[in-house]
């Protein structure tokens, strides 16, 4: 057995590559995927041909045209990309052990037998590249990384793009990643970078040599110790995370930016989020509303409530928060809004209420009505039954 346990695959410019695969006229050309079909939108993904001109995620459409004359724009089709993600996953799982689909363009596989050695892993990666190209599409390429744990495999997978293959293990650590900035590492935010700097950890080499117990103190969590032990090439497995909440946010198209229109979009977001909450058999004990007025600081509030999965309950809280926000947002346009249902627990663990009366784990009459609404909407189509007026704003990410 060799030192490698995990193979991490990172699809190269995945959204743009799917569009190039489907439209041969786009191959070899700079392509940008946008969130809106107008000059007010921004780039959410770019092909490597576009990246060579400086076009990247977050670049406005106007700036992308200036940086790269002749660039081709395509509206995002997220459902299409998910279908391609599943096609890639099916191919990978036939040739190796697919452990996790980490995101729409990232996959984690387990290595065993000869593939735990560098030659064996290299042969497996070549096989996977050929299989994806042949069975999904020649434009679909990925960079691969291997390591003794998921963190090092992920870092290795980002060292050589596009279409690369790299490895990290005890023999080349930390020298192989010493050139990276602290916040180049996955999981190191700018705030955590600043905290590390204040603790005297100023570069990746120093972080790799840190005492794991000191890392726990800096992170103020056991995750710091797990992170550093992973950098030190220990076999640290991923832990199951507890779901923190259910929510939706939306960057608003110009036609939806007036507060009166955005409010109706927020009602639609709540109906979607609470339906997902019920689908998973959960209840939420807090509701949050966020909005970003153009030219003003963002506004947000959170409200505690009795644990519930009732759409009408969250709509009432939402209406009260919009009334509270109204003096601040009156006359403004909103760039984005978001709702979040948090303090989540399972319905089966909810205690009863003698005053209602309500038995433990029993749904209220309003919650039962919401469940019936879910059934009808699943059977006859989303929006067949709605609780009052809302304004669907699916956008381009839900096309395809």
Coordinates of C-alpha atoms in Angstrom, one line a residue:
X1 CA 0.0 0.0 0.0
X2 CA 1.2 3.5 -0.9
X3 CA 0.7 6.8 1.0
X4 CA -2.3 8.0 -1.0
X5 CA -5.8 7.6 0.2
X6 CA -7.9 10.3 -1.6
X7 CA -8.3 11.4 -5.2
X8 CA -9.9 14.9 -5.7
X9 CA -11.2 15.9 -9.1
X10 CA -11.9 19.6 -10.0
X11 CA -13.6 20.1 -13.3
X12 CA -12.0 22.9 -15.4
X13 CA -14.3 25.9 -16.2
X14 CA -17.1 23.4 -15.9
X15 CA -20.1 25.7 -16.9
X16 CA -18.3 27.1 -19.9
X17 CA -17.0 23.7 -20.9
X18 CA -20.5 22.2 -20.9
X19 CA -21.7 25.1 -23.2
X20 CA -18.6 24.5 -25.5
X21 CA -19.5 20.8 -25.6
X22 CA -23.0 21.5 -26.7
X23 CA -22.1 24.2 -29.2
X24 CA -19.1 23.4 -31.3
X25 CA -18.9 27.0 -32.5
X26 CA -17.8 28.0 -29.0
X27 CA -14.8 25.7 -28.8
X28 CA -11.5 27.5 -28.6
X29 CA -13.3 30.8 -28.1
X30 CA -13.6 32.9 -24.9
X31 CA -16.9 32.2 -23.3
X32 CA -18.5 33.8 -20.3
X33 CA -21.5 32.4 -18.3
X34 CA -23.7 35.2 -16.9
X35 CA -26.4 35.5 -14.3
X36 CA -28.5 37.9 -16.4
X37 CA -29.1 38.4 -20.1
X38 CA -28.3 42.1 -20.2
X39 CA -25.5 44.6 -19.5
X40 CA -26.4 44.7 -15.8
X41 CA -25.3 41.2 -15.2
X42 CA -21.9 39.8 -14.2
X43 CA -19.8 36.8 -15.1
X44 CA -20.4 33.7 -12.9
X45 CA -18.0 31.4 -14.9
X46 CA -15.5 31.8 -17.7
X47 CA -13.6 29.6 -20.1
X48 CA -9.9 29.4 -19.9
X49 CA -9.7 31.4 -23.2
X50 CA -11.7 34.2 -21.5
X51 CA -9.6 34.0 -18.3
X52 CA -6.5 34.6 -20.4
X53 CA -7.9 38.1 -21.0
X54 CA -8.6 38.8 -17.3
X55 CA -12.3 37.8 -17.3
X56 CA -13.2 36.0 -14.1
X57 CA -16.1 35.4 -11.8
X58 CA -17.6 38.7 -10.7
X59 CA -16.5 40.6 -13.8
X60 CA -19.3 42.8 -15.1
X61 CA -20.6 42.1 -18.6
X62 CA -19.5 45.6 -19.6
X63 CA -15.9 45.0 -18.4
X64 CA -15.8 41.6 -19.9
X65 CA -16.6 43.1 -23.3
X66 CA -13.9 45.7 -22.8
X67 CA -11.3 43.1 -21.7
X68 CA -12.1 40.6 -24.3
X69 CA -13.7 41.9 -27.5
X70 CA -15.6 39.1 -29.3
X71 CA -16.3 37.2 -26.1
X72 CA -19.4 34.9 -26.3
X73 CA -21.9 35.2 -23.5
X74 CA -24.3 32.5 -22.5
X75 CA -27.0 32.6 -19.7
X76 CA -26.4 30.2 -16.9
X77 CA -28.3 26.9 -17.1
X78 CA -27.7 25.4 -13.7
X79 CA -30.0 22.4 -14.1
X80 CA -28.2 21.5 -17.3
X81 CA -24.8 21.6 -15.4
X82 CA -26.2 19.4 -12.6
X83 CA -27.2 16.8 -15.2
X84 CA -23.7 16.9 -16.6
X85 CA -22.4 16.6 -13.1
X86 CA -24.4 13.4 -12.6
X87 CA -23.2 12.0 -15.9
X88 CA -19.5 12.6 -14.9
X89 CA -20.2 11.0 -11.5
X90 CA -21.7 7.9 -13.1
X91 CA -18.5 7.5 -15.2
X92 CA -16.2 8.0 -12.3
X93 CA -18.1 5.5 -10.1
X94 CA -17.7 2.8 -12.7
X95 CA -13.9 3.1 -12.6
X96 CA -13.2 4.0 -9.0
X97 CA -15.0 4.4 -5.6
X98 CA -16.8 7.7 -5.7
X99 CA -17.2 8.8 -2.1
X100 CA -18.7 12.3 -2.4
X101 CA -19.9 14.8 -5.0
X102 CA -18.4 17.8 -3.2
X103 CA -20.1 20.4 -5.5
X104 CA -21.4 20.8 -9.0
X105 CA -17.8 20.6 -10.4
X106 CA -15.8 18.7 -7.7
X107 CA -15.6 15.0 -6.8
X108 CA -13.9 13.0 -4.1
X109 CA -12.9 9.4 -4.7
X110 CA -11.2 6.8 -2.4
X111 CA -8.0 5.1 -3.5
X112 CA -7.2 1.5 -2.8
X113 CA -4.8 -1.2 -3.9
X114 CA -2.3 -0.2 -6.5
X115 CA -3.9 3.2 -6.9
X116 CA -2.5 4.2 -3.5
X117 CA 0.9 4.4 -5.1
X118 CA 1.9 7.3 -7.4
X119 CA 2.2 5.2 -10.6
X120 CA -1.1 3.4 -9.9
X121 CA -2.9 6.7 -9.1
X122 CA -1.5 8.3 -12.3
X123 CA -2.7 5.4 -14.4
X124 CA -6.2 5.7 -12.7
X125 CA -6.3 9.4 -13.4
X126 CA -5.4 8.9 -17.1
X127 CA -8.2 6.2 -17.3
X128 CA -10.7 8.6 -15.8
X129 CA -9.8 11.5 -18.1
X130 CA -10.2 9.3 -21.2
X131 CA -13.5 7.9 -20.0
X132 CA -15.0 11.3 -19.2
X133 CA -13.9 12.6 -22.6
X134 CA -15.3 9.6 -24.5
X135 CA -18.5 9.1 -22.6
X136 CA -19.5 12.7 -21.5
X137 CA -17.6 15.0 -23.9
X138 CA -14.2 15.9 -25.1
X139 CA -14.6 19.4 -23.7
X140 CA -15.1 18.1 -20.2
X141 CA -11.7 18.1 -18.5
X142 CA -10.5 18.1 -14.9
X143 CA -7.5 18.7 -12.8
X144 CA -6.7 15.9 -10.3
X145 CA -5.0 15.8 -7.0
X146 CA -4.0 12.9 -4.7
X147 CA -3.0 12.9 -1.0
X148 CA -3.2 11.0 2.3
X149 CA -6.4 12.9 3.2
X150 CA -9.1 15.0 1.6
X151 CA -7.5 18.4 2.4
X152 CA -4.2 17.7 0.7
X153 CA -5.8 16.0 -2.2
X154 CA -8.0 19.0 -2.8
X155 CA -5.1 21.4 -2.5
X156 CA -3.1 19.2 -4.9
X157 CA -6.0 19.3 -7.4
X158 CA -5.7 23.0 -7.7
X159 CA -2.0 23.2 -8.2
X160 CA -2.0 22.5 -11.9
X161 CA -4.8 23.9 -14.1
X162 CA -6.2 23.1 -16.5
X163 CA -6.1 19.3 -17.0
X164 CA -3.3 18.7 -14.6
X165 CA -2.3 16.1 -12.0
X166 CA -0.4 16.7 -8.8
X167 CA 0.2 15.0 -5.5
X168 CA 1.0 16.0 -1.9
X169 CA 2.4 13.7 0.8
X170 CA 5.1 13.7 3.5
X171 CA 8.0 13.6 1.0
X172 CA 7.1 17.0 -0.7
X173 CA 5.3 18.8 2.2
X174 CA 5.4 21.7 3.0
X175 CA 7.8 22.8 0.3
X176 CA 5.4 22.0 -2.6
X177 CA 2.8 24.5 -1.3
X178 CA 5.1 27.0 0.4
X179 CA 4.5 29.5 -2.4
X180 CA 0.8 29.7 -1.6
X181 CA -0.7 32.5 0.5
X182 CA -2.5 31.4 3.7
X183 CA -5.9 32.2 2.2
X184 CA -5.2 30.3 -0.9
X185 CA -5.8 27.2 1.2
X186 CA -9.4 25.9 1.2
X187 CA -11.1 26.8 4.5
X188 CA -8.9 29.8 5.3
X189 CA -11.0 32.9 5.0
X190 CA -9.6 36.5 5.2
X191 CA -10.7 36.7 8.8
X192 CA -8.9 33.4 9.7
X193 CA -5.8 34.6 7.8
X194 CA -5.8 37.8 9.9
X195 CA -6.2 35.7 13.1
X196 CA -3.3 33.5 12.1
X197 CA -1.1 36.5 11.3
X198 CA -1.8 38.0 14.8
X199 CA -0.8 34.6 16.3
X200 CA 2.5 34.9 14.4
X201 CA 1.7 32.4 11.7
X202 CA 2.6 34.4 8.6
X203 CA 3.0 31.8 5.8
X204 CA 1.9 28.3 4.8
X205 CA 5.2 26.7 5.9
X206 CA 4.7 28.0 9.4
X207 CA 1.1 26.8 9.4
X208 CA 2.2 23.3 8.4
X209 CA 4.7 23.2 11.3
X210 CA 2.2 24.6 13.9
X211 CA 1.5 22.5 17.0
X212 CA -2.1 21.2 16.4
X213 CA -3.1 22.1 20.0
X214 CA -2.0 25.7 19.2
X215 CA -4.1 25.6 16.0
X216 CA -7.2 24.5 18.1
X217 CA -6.7 27.6 20.3
X218 CA -6.3 29.9 17.2
X219 CA -9.4 28.5 15.5
X220 CA -11.2 28.3 18.9
X221 CA -12.4 25.0 17.6
X222 CA -11.2 21.4 17.2
X223 CA -11.4 22.1 13.4
X224 CA -8.1 24.0 13.7
X225 CA -6.4 20.9 15.1
X226 CA -7.9 18.7 12.4
X227 CA -6.9 21.2 9.7
X228 CA -3.2 21.3 10.8
X229 CA -3.0 17.5 11.3
X230 CA -4.3 17.1 7.8
X231 CA -1.5 19.5 6.5
X232 CA 0.9 17.3 8.4
X233 CA -0.2 14.3 6.3
X234 CA -2.2 12.5 8.9
X235 CA -5.2 10.5 7.8
X236 CA -8.0 12.7 9.1
X237 CA -11.4 11.6 7.9
X238 CA -14.2 14.0 7.1
X239 CA -16.9 14.3 9.8
X240 CA -20.6 14.5 9.2
X241 CA -21.8 18.1 9.6
X242 CA -25.2 19.0 11.1
X243 CA -27.5 21.0 8.8
X244 CA -27.5 24.6 10.1
X245 CA -30.5 25.9 8.2
X246 CA -32.6 26.3 5.1
X247 CA -32.5 29.4 3.0
X248 CA -32.5 31.1 -0.4
X249 CA -31.0 34.3 -1.6
X250 CA -31.5 36.0 -4.9
X251 CA -29.6 38.7 -6.9
X252 CA -32.5 40.6 -8.3
X253 CA -33.0 41.5 -11.9
X254 CA -33.7 45.2 -12.5
X255 CA -37.5 44.6 -12.8
X256 CA -37.6 43.2 -9.3
X257 CA -35.5 45.7 -7.4
X258 CA -38.2 48.0 -6.1
X259 CA -39.0 47.1 -2.5
X260 CA -42.6 46.3 -3.4
X261 CA -41.5 43.8 -6.0
X262 CA -38.7 42.4 -3.9
X263 CA -41.1 41.8 -1.0
X264 CA -43.1 39.5 -3.2
X265 CA -39.9 37.7 -4.2
X266 CA -39.1 37.2 -0.5
X267 CA -42.5 35.4 -0.1
X268 CA -41.7 33.1 -2.9
X269 CA -38.3 32.3 -1.3
X270 CA -40.0 31.5 2.0
X271 CA -42.4 29.1 0.3
X272 CA -39.4 27.3 -1.3
X273 CA -37.3 27.1 1.9
X274 CA -40.2 26.0 4.1
X275 CA -41.1 23.2 1.6
X276 CA -37.5 21.9 1.8
X277 CA -37.7 22.1 5.6
X278 CA -40.8 19.9 5.6
X279 CA -39.4 17.5 3.0
X280 CA -36.5 16.8 5.4
X281 CA -38.8 16.4 8.5
X282 CA -37.3 19.4 10.2
X283 CA -38.5 22.5 12.1
X284 CA -36.8 25.9 12.5
X285 CA -36.8 28.1 15.5
X286 CA -35.5 31.3 14.0
X287 CA -36.1 33.4 10.8
X288 CA -33.7 35.8 9.2
X289 CA -34.2 38.4 6.5
X290 CA -31.3 40.1 4.6
X291 CA -31.4 42.8 1.9
X292 CA -28.8 44.8 0.1
X293 CA -30.0 48.3 -1.0
X294 CA -27.9 49.8 -3.9
X295 CA -25.6 52.5 -2.5
X296 CA -26.5 51.8 1.1
X297 CA -25.3 49.4 3.8
X298 CA -27.0 46.1 3.9
X299 CA -29.9 45.5 6.3
X300 CA -30.7 42.3 8.2
X301 CA -32.6 41.0 11.2
X302 CA -33.2 37.6 12.9
X303 CA -36.2 36.7 14.9
X304 CA -36.6 33.7 17.3
X305 CA -39.9 31.7 17.1
X306 CA -41.4 28.5 18.4
X307 CA -40.0 25.6 16.4
X308 CA -42.1 25.3 13.3
X309 CA -42.3 24.1 9.7
X310 CA -45.4 26.2 8.8
X311 CA -45.1 28.5 5.8
X312 CA -47.7 30.9 7.1
X313 CA -45.8 31.4 10.3
X314 CA -42.6 32.4 8.5
X315 CA -44.6 34.6 6.1
X316 CA -46.0 36.6 9.1
X317 CA -42.5 37.1 10.5
X318 CA -41.2 38.2 7.1
X319 CA -44.0 40.8 6.7
X320 CA -43.2 42.2 10.2
X321 CA -39.5 42.5 9.3
X322 CA -40.3 44.3 6.0
X323 CA -42.4 46.8 7.9
X324 CA -39.4 47.4 10.2
X325 CA -37.0 47.8 7.3
X326 CA -39.3 50.1 5.3
X327 CA -38.1 53.5 6.6
X328 CA -34.5 52.5 5.6
X329 CA -35.2 51.0 2.2
X330 CA -38.0 53.4 1.1
X331 CA -37.1 54.9 -2.3
X332 CA -34.1 52.6 -2.7
X333 CA -33.5 49.7 -5.1
X334 CA -32.5 46.4 -3.8
X335 CA -29.6 44.5 -5.4
X336 CA -30.3 41.2 -3.5
X337 CA -32.5 39.7 -0.8
X338 CA -32.2 36.5 1.3
X339 CA -34.2 34.5 3.8
X340 CA -32.9 31.9 6.2
X341 CA -34.6 29.4 8.5
X342 CA -32.2 28.4 11.3
X343 CA -32.0 26.7 14.7
X344 CA -33.1 23.6 12.9
X345 CA -34.1 20.3 14.6
X346 CA -36.1 17.2 13.7
X347 CA -39.8 17.4 14.0
X348 CA -39.8 14.0 15.8
X349 CA -37.8 15.6 18.7
X350 CA -40.2 18.6 19.1
X351 CA -41.9 18.7 22.5
X352 CA -45.6 19.1 22.9
X353 CA -47.6 22.1 24.0
X354 CA -50.3 21.7 26.7
X355 CA -51.9 25.1 25.9
X356 CA -52.5 24.4 22.1
X357 CA -52.9 21.4 22.8
X358 CA -50.2 19.7 20.8
X359 CA -48.6 16.3 21.4
X360 CA -44.8 15.7 21.0
X361 CA -43.8 15.4 17.3
X362 CA -47.4 16.2 16.2
X363 CA -48.0 18.8 13.4
X364 CA -50.3 21.8 14.0
X365 CA -53.3 22.2 11.7
X366 CA -51.5 24.9 9.8
X367 CA -48.5 22.6 9.3
X368 CA -50.7 19.8 8.1
X369 CA -52.2 22.2 5.6
X370 CA -48.7 23.1 4.4
X371 CA -47.9 19.4 3.9
X372 CA -51.1 19.0 1.8
X373 CA -50.0 22.0 -0.2
X374 CA -46.6 20.4 -0.9
X375 CA -48.3 17.2 -2.1
X376 CA -50.5 19.1 -4.5
X377 CA -47.6 21.2 -5.8
X378 CA -45.5 18.1 -6.3
X379 CA -48.3 16.4 -8.1
X380 CA -49.5 19.3 -10.3
X381 CA -46.5 21.6 -10.5
X382 CA -44.9 24.3 -8.4
X383 CA -47.1 27.2 -7.6
X384 CA -50.4 25.4 -8.1
X385 CA -51.3 26.4 -4.5
X386 CA -49.7 29.5 -3.0
X387 CA -50.3 31.3 0.3
X388 CA -51.2 34.7 -1.0
X389 CA -49.4 36.7 -3.7
X390 CA -45.7 36.0 -4.4
X391 CA -43.4 36.8 -7.3
X392 CA -41.4 33.8 -8.6
X393 CA -37.9 34.9 -9.7
X394 CA -36.1 31.7 -10.7
X395 CA -33.4 33.4 -12.7
X396 CA -30.9 31.7 -15.0
X397 CA -29.4 29.4 -12.4
X398 CA -32.6 27.3 -12.4
X399 CA -32.8 27.1 -16.2
X400 CA -31.9 24.1 -18.3

